[in-house]
Short mmCIF file of C-alpha atoms in Angstrom, two decimals:
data_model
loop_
_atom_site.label_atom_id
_atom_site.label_comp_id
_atom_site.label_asym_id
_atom_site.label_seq_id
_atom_site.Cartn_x
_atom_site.Cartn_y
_atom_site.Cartn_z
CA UNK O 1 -46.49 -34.09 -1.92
CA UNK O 2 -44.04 -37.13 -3.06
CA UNK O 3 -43.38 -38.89 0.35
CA UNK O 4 -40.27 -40.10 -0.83
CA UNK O 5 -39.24 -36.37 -1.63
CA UNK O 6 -36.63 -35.06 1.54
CA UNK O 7 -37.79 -31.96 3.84
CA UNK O 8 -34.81 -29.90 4.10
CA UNK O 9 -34.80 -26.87 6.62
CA UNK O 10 -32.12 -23.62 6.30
CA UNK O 11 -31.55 -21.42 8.66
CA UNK O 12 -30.53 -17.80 7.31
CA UNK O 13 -27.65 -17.34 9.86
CA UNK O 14 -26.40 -14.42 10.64
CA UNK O 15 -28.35 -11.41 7.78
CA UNK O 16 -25.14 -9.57 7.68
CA UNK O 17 -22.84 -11.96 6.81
CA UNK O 18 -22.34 -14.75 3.62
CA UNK O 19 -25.54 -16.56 4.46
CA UNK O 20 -27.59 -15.36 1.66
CA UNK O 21 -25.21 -15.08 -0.86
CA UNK O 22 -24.30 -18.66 -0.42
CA UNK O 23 -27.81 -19.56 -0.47
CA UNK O 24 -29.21 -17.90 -3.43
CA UNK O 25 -26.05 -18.70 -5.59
CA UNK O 26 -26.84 -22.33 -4.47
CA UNK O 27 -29.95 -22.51 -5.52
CA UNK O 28 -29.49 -20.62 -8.99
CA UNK O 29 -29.14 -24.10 -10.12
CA UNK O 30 -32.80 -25.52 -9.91
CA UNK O 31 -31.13 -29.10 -9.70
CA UNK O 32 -29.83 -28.58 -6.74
CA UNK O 33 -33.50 -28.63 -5.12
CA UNK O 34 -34.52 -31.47 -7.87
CA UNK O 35 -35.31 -33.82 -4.98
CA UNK O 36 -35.91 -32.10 -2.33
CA UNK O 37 -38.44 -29.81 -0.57
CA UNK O 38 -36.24 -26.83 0.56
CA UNK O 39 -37.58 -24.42 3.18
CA UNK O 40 -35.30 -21.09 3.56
CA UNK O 41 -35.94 -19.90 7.41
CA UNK O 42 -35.25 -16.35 7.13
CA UNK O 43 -36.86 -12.73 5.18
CA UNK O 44 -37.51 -12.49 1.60
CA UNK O 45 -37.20 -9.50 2.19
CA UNK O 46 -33.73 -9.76 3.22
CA UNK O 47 -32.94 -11.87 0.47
CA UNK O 48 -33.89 -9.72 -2.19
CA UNK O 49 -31.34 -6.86 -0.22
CA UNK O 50 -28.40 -8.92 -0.72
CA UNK O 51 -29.24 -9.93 -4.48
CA UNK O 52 -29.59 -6.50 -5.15
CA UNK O 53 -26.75 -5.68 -3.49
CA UNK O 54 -24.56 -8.22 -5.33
CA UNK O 55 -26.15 -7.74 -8.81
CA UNK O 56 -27.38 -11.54 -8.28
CA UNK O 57 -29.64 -13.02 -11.15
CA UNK O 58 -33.17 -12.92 -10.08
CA UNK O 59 -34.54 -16.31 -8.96
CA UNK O 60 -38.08 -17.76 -8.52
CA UNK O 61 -38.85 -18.50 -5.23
CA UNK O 62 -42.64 -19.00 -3.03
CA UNK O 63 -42.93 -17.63 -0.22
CA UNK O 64 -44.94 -19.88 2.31
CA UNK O 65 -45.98 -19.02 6.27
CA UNK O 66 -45.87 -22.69 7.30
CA UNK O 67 -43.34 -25.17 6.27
CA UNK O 68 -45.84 -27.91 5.08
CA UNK O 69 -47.29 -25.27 2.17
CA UNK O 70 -43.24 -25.54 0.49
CA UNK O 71 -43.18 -26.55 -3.02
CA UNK O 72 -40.63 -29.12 -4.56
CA UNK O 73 -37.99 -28.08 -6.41
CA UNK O 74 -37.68 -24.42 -5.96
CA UNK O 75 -36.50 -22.41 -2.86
CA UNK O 76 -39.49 -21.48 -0.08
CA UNK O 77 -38.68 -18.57 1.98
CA UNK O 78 -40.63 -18.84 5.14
CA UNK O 79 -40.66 -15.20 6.52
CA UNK O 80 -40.10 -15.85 10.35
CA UNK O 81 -38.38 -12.62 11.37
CA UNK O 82 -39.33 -9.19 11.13
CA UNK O 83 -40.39 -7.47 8.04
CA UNK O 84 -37.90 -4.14 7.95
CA UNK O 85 -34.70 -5.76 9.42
CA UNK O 86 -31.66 -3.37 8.98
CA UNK O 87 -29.12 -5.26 6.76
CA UNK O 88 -25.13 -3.71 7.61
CA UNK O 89 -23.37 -6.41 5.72
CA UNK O 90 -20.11 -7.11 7.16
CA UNK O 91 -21.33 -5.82 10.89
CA UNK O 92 -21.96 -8.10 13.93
CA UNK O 93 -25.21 -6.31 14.94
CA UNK O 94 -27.82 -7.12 18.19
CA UNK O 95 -30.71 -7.18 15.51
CA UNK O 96 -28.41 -9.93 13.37
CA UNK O 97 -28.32 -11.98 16.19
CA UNK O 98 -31.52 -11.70 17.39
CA UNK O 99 -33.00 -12.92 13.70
CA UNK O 100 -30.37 -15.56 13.64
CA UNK O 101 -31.76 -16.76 17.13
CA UNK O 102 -35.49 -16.16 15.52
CA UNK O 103 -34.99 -18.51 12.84
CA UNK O 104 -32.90 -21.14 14.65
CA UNK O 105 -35.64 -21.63 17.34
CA UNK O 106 -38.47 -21.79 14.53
CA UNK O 107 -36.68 -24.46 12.21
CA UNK O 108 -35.59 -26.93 15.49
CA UNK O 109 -39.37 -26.79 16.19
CA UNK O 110 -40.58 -27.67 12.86
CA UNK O 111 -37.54 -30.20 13.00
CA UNK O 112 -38.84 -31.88 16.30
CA UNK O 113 -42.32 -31.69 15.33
CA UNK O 114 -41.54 -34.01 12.12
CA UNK O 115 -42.04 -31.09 9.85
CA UNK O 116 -38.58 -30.88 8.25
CA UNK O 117 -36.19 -34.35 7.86
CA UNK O 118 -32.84 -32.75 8.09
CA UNK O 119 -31.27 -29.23 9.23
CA UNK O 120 -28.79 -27.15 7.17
CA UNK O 121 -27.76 -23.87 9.44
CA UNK O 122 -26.03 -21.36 7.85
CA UNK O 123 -23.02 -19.60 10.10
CA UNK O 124 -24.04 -17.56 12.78
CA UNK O 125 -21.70 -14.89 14.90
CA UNK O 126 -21.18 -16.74 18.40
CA UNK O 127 -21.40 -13.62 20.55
CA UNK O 128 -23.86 -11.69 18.70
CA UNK O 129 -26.66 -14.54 19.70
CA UNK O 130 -25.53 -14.87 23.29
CA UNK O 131 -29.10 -14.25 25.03
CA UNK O 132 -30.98 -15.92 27.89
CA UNK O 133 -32.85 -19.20 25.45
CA UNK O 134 -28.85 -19.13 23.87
CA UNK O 135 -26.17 -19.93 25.73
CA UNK O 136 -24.06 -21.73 23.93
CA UNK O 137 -21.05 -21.47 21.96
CA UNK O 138 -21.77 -22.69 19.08
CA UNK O 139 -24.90 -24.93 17.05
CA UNK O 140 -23.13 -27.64 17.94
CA UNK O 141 -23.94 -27.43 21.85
CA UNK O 142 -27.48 -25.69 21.30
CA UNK O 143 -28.75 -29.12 19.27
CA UNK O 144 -27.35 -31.29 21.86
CA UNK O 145 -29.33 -29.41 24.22
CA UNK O 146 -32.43 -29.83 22.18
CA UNK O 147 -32.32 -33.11 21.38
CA UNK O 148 -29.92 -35.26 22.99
CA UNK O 149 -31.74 -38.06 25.38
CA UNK O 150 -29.58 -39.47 28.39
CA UNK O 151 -27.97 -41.89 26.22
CA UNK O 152 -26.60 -39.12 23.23
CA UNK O 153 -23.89 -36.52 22.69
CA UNK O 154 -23.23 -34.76 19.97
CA UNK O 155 -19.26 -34.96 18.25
CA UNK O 156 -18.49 -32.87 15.91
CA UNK O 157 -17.07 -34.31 12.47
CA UNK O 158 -15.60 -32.40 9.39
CA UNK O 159 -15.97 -33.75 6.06
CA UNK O 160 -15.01 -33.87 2.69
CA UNK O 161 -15.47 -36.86 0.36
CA UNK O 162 -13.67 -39.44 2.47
CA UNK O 163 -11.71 -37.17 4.40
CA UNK O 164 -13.36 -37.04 8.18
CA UNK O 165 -12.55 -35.10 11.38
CA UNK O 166 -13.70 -35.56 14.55
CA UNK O 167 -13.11 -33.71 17.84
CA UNK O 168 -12.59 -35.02 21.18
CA UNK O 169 -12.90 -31.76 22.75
CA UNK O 170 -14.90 -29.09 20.33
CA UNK O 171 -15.33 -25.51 21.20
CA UNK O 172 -12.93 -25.79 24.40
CA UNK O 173 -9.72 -23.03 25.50
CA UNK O 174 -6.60 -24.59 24.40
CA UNK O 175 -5.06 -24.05 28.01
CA UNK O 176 -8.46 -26.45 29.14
CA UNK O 177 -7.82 -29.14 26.37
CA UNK O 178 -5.46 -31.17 28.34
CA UNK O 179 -7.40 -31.46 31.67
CA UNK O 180 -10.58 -32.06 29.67
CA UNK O 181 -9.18 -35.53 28.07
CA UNK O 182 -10.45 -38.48 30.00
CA UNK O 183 -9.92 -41.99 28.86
CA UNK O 184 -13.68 -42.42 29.25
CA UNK O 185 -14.14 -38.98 26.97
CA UNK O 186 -11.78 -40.53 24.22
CA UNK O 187 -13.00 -43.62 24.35
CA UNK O 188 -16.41 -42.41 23.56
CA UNK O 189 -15.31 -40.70 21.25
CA UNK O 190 -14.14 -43.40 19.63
CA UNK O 191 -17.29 -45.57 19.74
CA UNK O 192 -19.58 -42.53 18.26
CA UNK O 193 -17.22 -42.43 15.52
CA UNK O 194 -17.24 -46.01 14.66
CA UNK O 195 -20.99 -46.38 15.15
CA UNK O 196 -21.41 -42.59 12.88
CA UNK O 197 -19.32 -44.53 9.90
CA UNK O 198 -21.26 -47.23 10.01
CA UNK O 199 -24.71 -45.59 10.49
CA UNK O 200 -24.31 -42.21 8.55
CA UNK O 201 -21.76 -42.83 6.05
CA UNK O 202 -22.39 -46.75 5.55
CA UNK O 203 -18.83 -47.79 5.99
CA UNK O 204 -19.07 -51.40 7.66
CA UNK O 205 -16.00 -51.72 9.48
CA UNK O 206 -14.48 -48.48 10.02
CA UNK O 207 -10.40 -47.60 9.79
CA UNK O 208 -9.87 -44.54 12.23
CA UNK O 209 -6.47 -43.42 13.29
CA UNK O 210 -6.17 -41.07 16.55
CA UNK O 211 -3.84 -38.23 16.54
CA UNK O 212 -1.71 -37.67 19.68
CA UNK O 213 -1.86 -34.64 22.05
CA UNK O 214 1.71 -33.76 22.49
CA UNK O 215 4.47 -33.44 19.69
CA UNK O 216 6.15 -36.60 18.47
CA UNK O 217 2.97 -38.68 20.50
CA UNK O 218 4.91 -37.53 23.70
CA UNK O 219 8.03 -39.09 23.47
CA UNK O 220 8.07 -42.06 25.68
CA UNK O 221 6.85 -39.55 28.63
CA UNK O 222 9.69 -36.72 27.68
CA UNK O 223 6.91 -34.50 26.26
CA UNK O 224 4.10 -35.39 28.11
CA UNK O 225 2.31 -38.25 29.77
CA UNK O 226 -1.58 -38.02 28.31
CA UNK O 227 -0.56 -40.45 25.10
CA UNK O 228 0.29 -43.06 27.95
CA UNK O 229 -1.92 -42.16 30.43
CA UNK O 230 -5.09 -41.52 28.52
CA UNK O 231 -4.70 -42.16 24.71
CA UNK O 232 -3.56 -45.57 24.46
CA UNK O 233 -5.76 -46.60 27.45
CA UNK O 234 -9.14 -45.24 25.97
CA UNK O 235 -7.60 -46.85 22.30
CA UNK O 236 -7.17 -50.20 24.54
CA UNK O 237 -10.99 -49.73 25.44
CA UNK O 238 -12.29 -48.62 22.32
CA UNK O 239 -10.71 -52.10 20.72
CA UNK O 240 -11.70 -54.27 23.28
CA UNK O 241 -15.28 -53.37 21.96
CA UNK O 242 -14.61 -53.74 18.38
CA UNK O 243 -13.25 -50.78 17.12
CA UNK O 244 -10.50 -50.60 14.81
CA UNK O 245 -8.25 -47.71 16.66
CA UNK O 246 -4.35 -47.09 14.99
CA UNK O 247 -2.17 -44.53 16.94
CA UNK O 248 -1.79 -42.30 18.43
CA UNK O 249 0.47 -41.03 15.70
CA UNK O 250 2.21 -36.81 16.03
CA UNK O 251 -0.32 -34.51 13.78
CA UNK O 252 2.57 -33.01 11.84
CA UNK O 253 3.92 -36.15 10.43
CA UNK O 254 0.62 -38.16 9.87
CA UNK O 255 -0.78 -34.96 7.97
CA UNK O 256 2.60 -33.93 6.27
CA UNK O 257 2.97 -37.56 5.03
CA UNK O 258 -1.05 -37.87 3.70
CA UNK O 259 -1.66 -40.77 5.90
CA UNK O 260 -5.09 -39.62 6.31
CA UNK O 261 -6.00 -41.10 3.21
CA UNK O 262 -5.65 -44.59 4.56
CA UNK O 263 -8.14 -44.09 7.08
CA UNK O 264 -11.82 -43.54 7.12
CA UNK O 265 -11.41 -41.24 9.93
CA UNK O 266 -9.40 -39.04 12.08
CA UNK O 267 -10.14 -38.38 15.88
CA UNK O 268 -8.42 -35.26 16.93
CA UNK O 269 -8.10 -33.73 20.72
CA UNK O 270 -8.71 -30.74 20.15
CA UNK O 271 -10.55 -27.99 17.72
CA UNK O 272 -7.59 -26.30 16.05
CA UNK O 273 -5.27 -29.79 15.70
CA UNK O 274 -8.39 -31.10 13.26
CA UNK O 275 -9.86 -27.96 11.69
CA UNK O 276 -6.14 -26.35 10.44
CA UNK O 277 -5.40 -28.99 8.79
CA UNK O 278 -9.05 -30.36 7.90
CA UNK O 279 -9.67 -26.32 6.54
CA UNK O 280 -6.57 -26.17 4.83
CA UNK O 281 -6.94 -29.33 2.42
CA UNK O 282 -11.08 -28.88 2.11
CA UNK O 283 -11.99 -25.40 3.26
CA UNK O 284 -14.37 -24.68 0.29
CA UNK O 285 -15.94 -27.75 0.07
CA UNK O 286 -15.92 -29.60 3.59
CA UNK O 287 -18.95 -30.07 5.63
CA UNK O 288 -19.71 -29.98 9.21
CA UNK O 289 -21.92 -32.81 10.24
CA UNK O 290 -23.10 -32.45 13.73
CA UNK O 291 -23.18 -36.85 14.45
CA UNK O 292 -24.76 -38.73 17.86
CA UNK O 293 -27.91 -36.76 17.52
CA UNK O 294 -31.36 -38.32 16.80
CA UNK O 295 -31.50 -35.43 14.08
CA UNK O 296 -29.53 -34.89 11.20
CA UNK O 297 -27.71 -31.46 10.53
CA UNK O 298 -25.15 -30.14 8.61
CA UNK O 299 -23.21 -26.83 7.68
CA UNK O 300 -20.96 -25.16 5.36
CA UNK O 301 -17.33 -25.01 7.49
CA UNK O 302 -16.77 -21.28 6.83
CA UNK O 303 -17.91 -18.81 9.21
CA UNK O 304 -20.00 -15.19 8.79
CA UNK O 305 -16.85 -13.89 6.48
CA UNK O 306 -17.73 -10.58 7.31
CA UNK O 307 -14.64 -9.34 5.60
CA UNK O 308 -15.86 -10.40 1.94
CA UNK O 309 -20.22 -9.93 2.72
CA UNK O 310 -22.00 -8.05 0.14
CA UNK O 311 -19.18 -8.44 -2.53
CA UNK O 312 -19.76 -10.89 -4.05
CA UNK O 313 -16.69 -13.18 -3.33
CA UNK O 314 -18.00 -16.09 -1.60
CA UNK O 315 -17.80 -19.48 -2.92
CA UNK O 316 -21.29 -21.89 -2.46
CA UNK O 317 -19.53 -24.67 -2.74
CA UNK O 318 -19.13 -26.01 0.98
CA UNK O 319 -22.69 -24.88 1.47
CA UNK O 320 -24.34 -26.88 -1.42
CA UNK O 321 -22.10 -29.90 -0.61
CA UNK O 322 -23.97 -29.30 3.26
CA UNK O 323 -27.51 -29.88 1.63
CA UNK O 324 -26.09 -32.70 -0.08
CA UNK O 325 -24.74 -34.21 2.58
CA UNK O 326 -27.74 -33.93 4.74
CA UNK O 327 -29.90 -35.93 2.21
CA UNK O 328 -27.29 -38.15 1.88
CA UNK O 329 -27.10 -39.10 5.42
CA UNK O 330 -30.74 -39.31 5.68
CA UNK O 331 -30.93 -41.92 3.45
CA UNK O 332 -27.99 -43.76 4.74
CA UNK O 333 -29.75 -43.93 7.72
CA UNK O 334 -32.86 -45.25 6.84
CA UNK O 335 -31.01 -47.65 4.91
CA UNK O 336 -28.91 -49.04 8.02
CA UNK O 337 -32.47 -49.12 10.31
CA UNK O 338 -33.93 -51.01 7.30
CA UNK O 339 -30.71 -53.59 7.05
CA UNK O 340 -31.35 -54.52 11.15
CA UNK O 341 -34.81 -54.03 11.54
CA UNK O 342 -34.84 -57.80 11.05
CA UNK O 343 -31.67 -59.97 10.80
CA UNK O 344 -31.41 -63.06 9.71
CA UNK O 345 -30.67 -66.00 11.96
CA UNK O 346 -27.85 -68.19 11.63
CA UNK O 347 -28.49 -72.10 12.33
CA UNK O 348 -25.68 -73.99 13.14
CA UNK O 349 -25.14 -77.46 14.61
CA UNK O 350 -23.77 -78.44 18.42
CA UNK O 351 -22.36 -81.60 18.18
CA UNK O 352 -21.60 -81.87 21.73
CA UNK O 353 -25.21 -80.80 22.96
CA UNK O 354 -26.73 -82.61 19.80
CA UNK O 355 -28.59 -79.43 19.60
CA UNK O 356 -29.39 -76.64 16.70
CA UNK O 357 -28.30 -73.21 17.97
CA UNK O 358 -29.75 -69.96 16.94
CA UNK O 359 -27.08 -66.52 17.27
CA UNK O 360 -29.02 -63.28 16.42
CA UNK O 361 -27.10 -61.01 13.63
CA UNK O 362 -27.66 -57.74 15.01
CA UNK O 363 -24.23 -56.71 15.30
CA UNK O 364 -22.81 -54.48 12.50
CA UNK O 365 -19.30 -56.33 13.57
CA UNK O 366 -20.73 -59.37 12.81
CA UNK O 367 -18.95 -61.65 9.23
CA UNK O 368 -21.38 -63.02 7.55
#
């Protein structure tokens, strides 16, 4: 196999849901899989239900029981959950998420084992996977889990071209959101932004605007205190080590006026202020790049859409544009380890010491 070819692993998701549909309309386009080695985690089986179902095109695809038999440039279906699963498209079923779970676990292995380079997981239902080894509410947590060292956590970030999203607080109750903001949690999330543009998306010295929490950014204390209190603060931080922070500026008007397009990326506070708006511009074609991990993983930014499953309705658009951006970002980051593996030195000349000095350019902040 072409070492320079990229091991992507898919997780089927939730069986009753868009998963496959999105999947095998992908990948009726054999360029799509040109460079790649793709490796479906889920049933043939399954797959051939929904086609069927759907009146799909047929599509050649190998079958494999161990991700390192997968062929280039054609789908592999590694069959990793039970042979005669009952398929009730548009149901949230025990047995759904139970394979969802199945093929989750099987693909992080493979992923932690070297197997795979990057992870594209289809949507799964939330409650319907709730089980002891799950726990979570959403992928999101359950990879931070799995690979996060002491030093990592994962932030959520929605994209489309140059149009990026992250959260402050993810999957959180809005009456929680407020008591959840720290200036340390802001201002971290602040630096794994910066350093996520500059490692994943190769933007040098990042733009990123911060929304406020209250309407109008609080106004002066009238309509809350957390812009003064934590925002700015955590912003004051966040600059203090180098990153470029503008705000905190109301949602409505920065969003209403398009002033997201002079940034390279947004920090919201909270899950609905980012995705509404995020959804609502991109929500067939954004991505959902789970960034601060050791791993790379991505997702379409639709959910199960039970409501259109089996009908034929769903666009593959956000979900290619996931498999995309997972490549992409793998490169990007073997590109930035390359650029500092070893950095150049920079002689200059004391004249009060009447001594050469030597300053190490490891810093991505660093003009050259």
């Amino acid at each position: 196999m072409d070492t320079n070819l990229i091991r992507v692993g898919i997780t089927h998701g939730d069986l009753n849901g868009i998963s496959y549909e999105v999947i095998l309309k992908t990948f009726s386009d054999t360029r799509v899989a040109e460079d790649c080695v793709i490796t479906l985690y889920g049933s043939s089986k399954v797959a051939g239900i929904h086609r069927k179902t759907m009146d799909l095109p047929p599509m050649p695809y190998n079958i494999v029981n161990h991700v390192s038999d997968a062929m280039a440039g054609k789908l592999n279906i590694l069959n990793c959950v039970g042979e005669d699963l009952p398929v009730e498209m548009g149901k949230s079923t025990a047995v759904a998420g139970e394979a969802a779970f199945v093929a989750l676990e099987r693909a992080t292995a493979d992923l932690k084992e070297g197997l795979i380079d990057v992870l594209v997981t289809a949507p799964i239902n939330k409650h319907n996977i709730q089980r002891t080894d799950f726990q979570f509410v959403g992928h999101t947590e359950y990879l931070e889990n799995k690979f996060a060292d002491e030093n990592a956590k994962s932030l959520m970030i929605l994209v489309k071209d140059t149009f990026r999203v992250a959260l402050v607080t993810g999957h959180v109750a809005l009456s929680e959101v407020s008591t959840s903001l720290t200036v340390e949690k802001v201002k971290n999330t602040l630096l794994a932004f910066q350093h996520s543009l500059q490692q994943d998306f190769g933007i040098r010295r990042p733009r990123i605007a911060v929304l406020s929490l209250n309407p109008h950014a609080g106004e002066n204390g009238l309509l809350g205190s957390e812009e003064a209190e934590i925002i700015i603060p955590a912003m004051q931080e966040a600059e203090r080590a180098k990153v470029l922070a503008f705000g905190p500026y109301p949602s409505d008007g920065f969003f209403g006026a398009e002033m997201y397009r002079h940034f390279d990326g947004v920090v919201a506070m909270y899950h609905d202020q980012g995705l509404i708006p995020f959804k609502t511009l991109a929500m067939d074609e954004g991505v959902n790049f789970t960034a601060g991990l050791p791993i790379v993983r991505t997702s379409p930014d639709h959910g199960t859409a039970y409501d259109i499953a089996g009908k034929n309705q769903a666009s593959e658009t956000s979900f290619r544009n996931a498999i995309y951006m997972a490549v992409d970002i793998f490169r990007k980051r073997k590109q930035h380890r390359e650029a500092y593996a070893n950095p150049l030195k920079k002689m200059f000349f004391d004249k009060g010491n009447q001594r050469d000095e030597t300053v190490d350019l490891t810093k991505e902040d660093t003009d050259l």
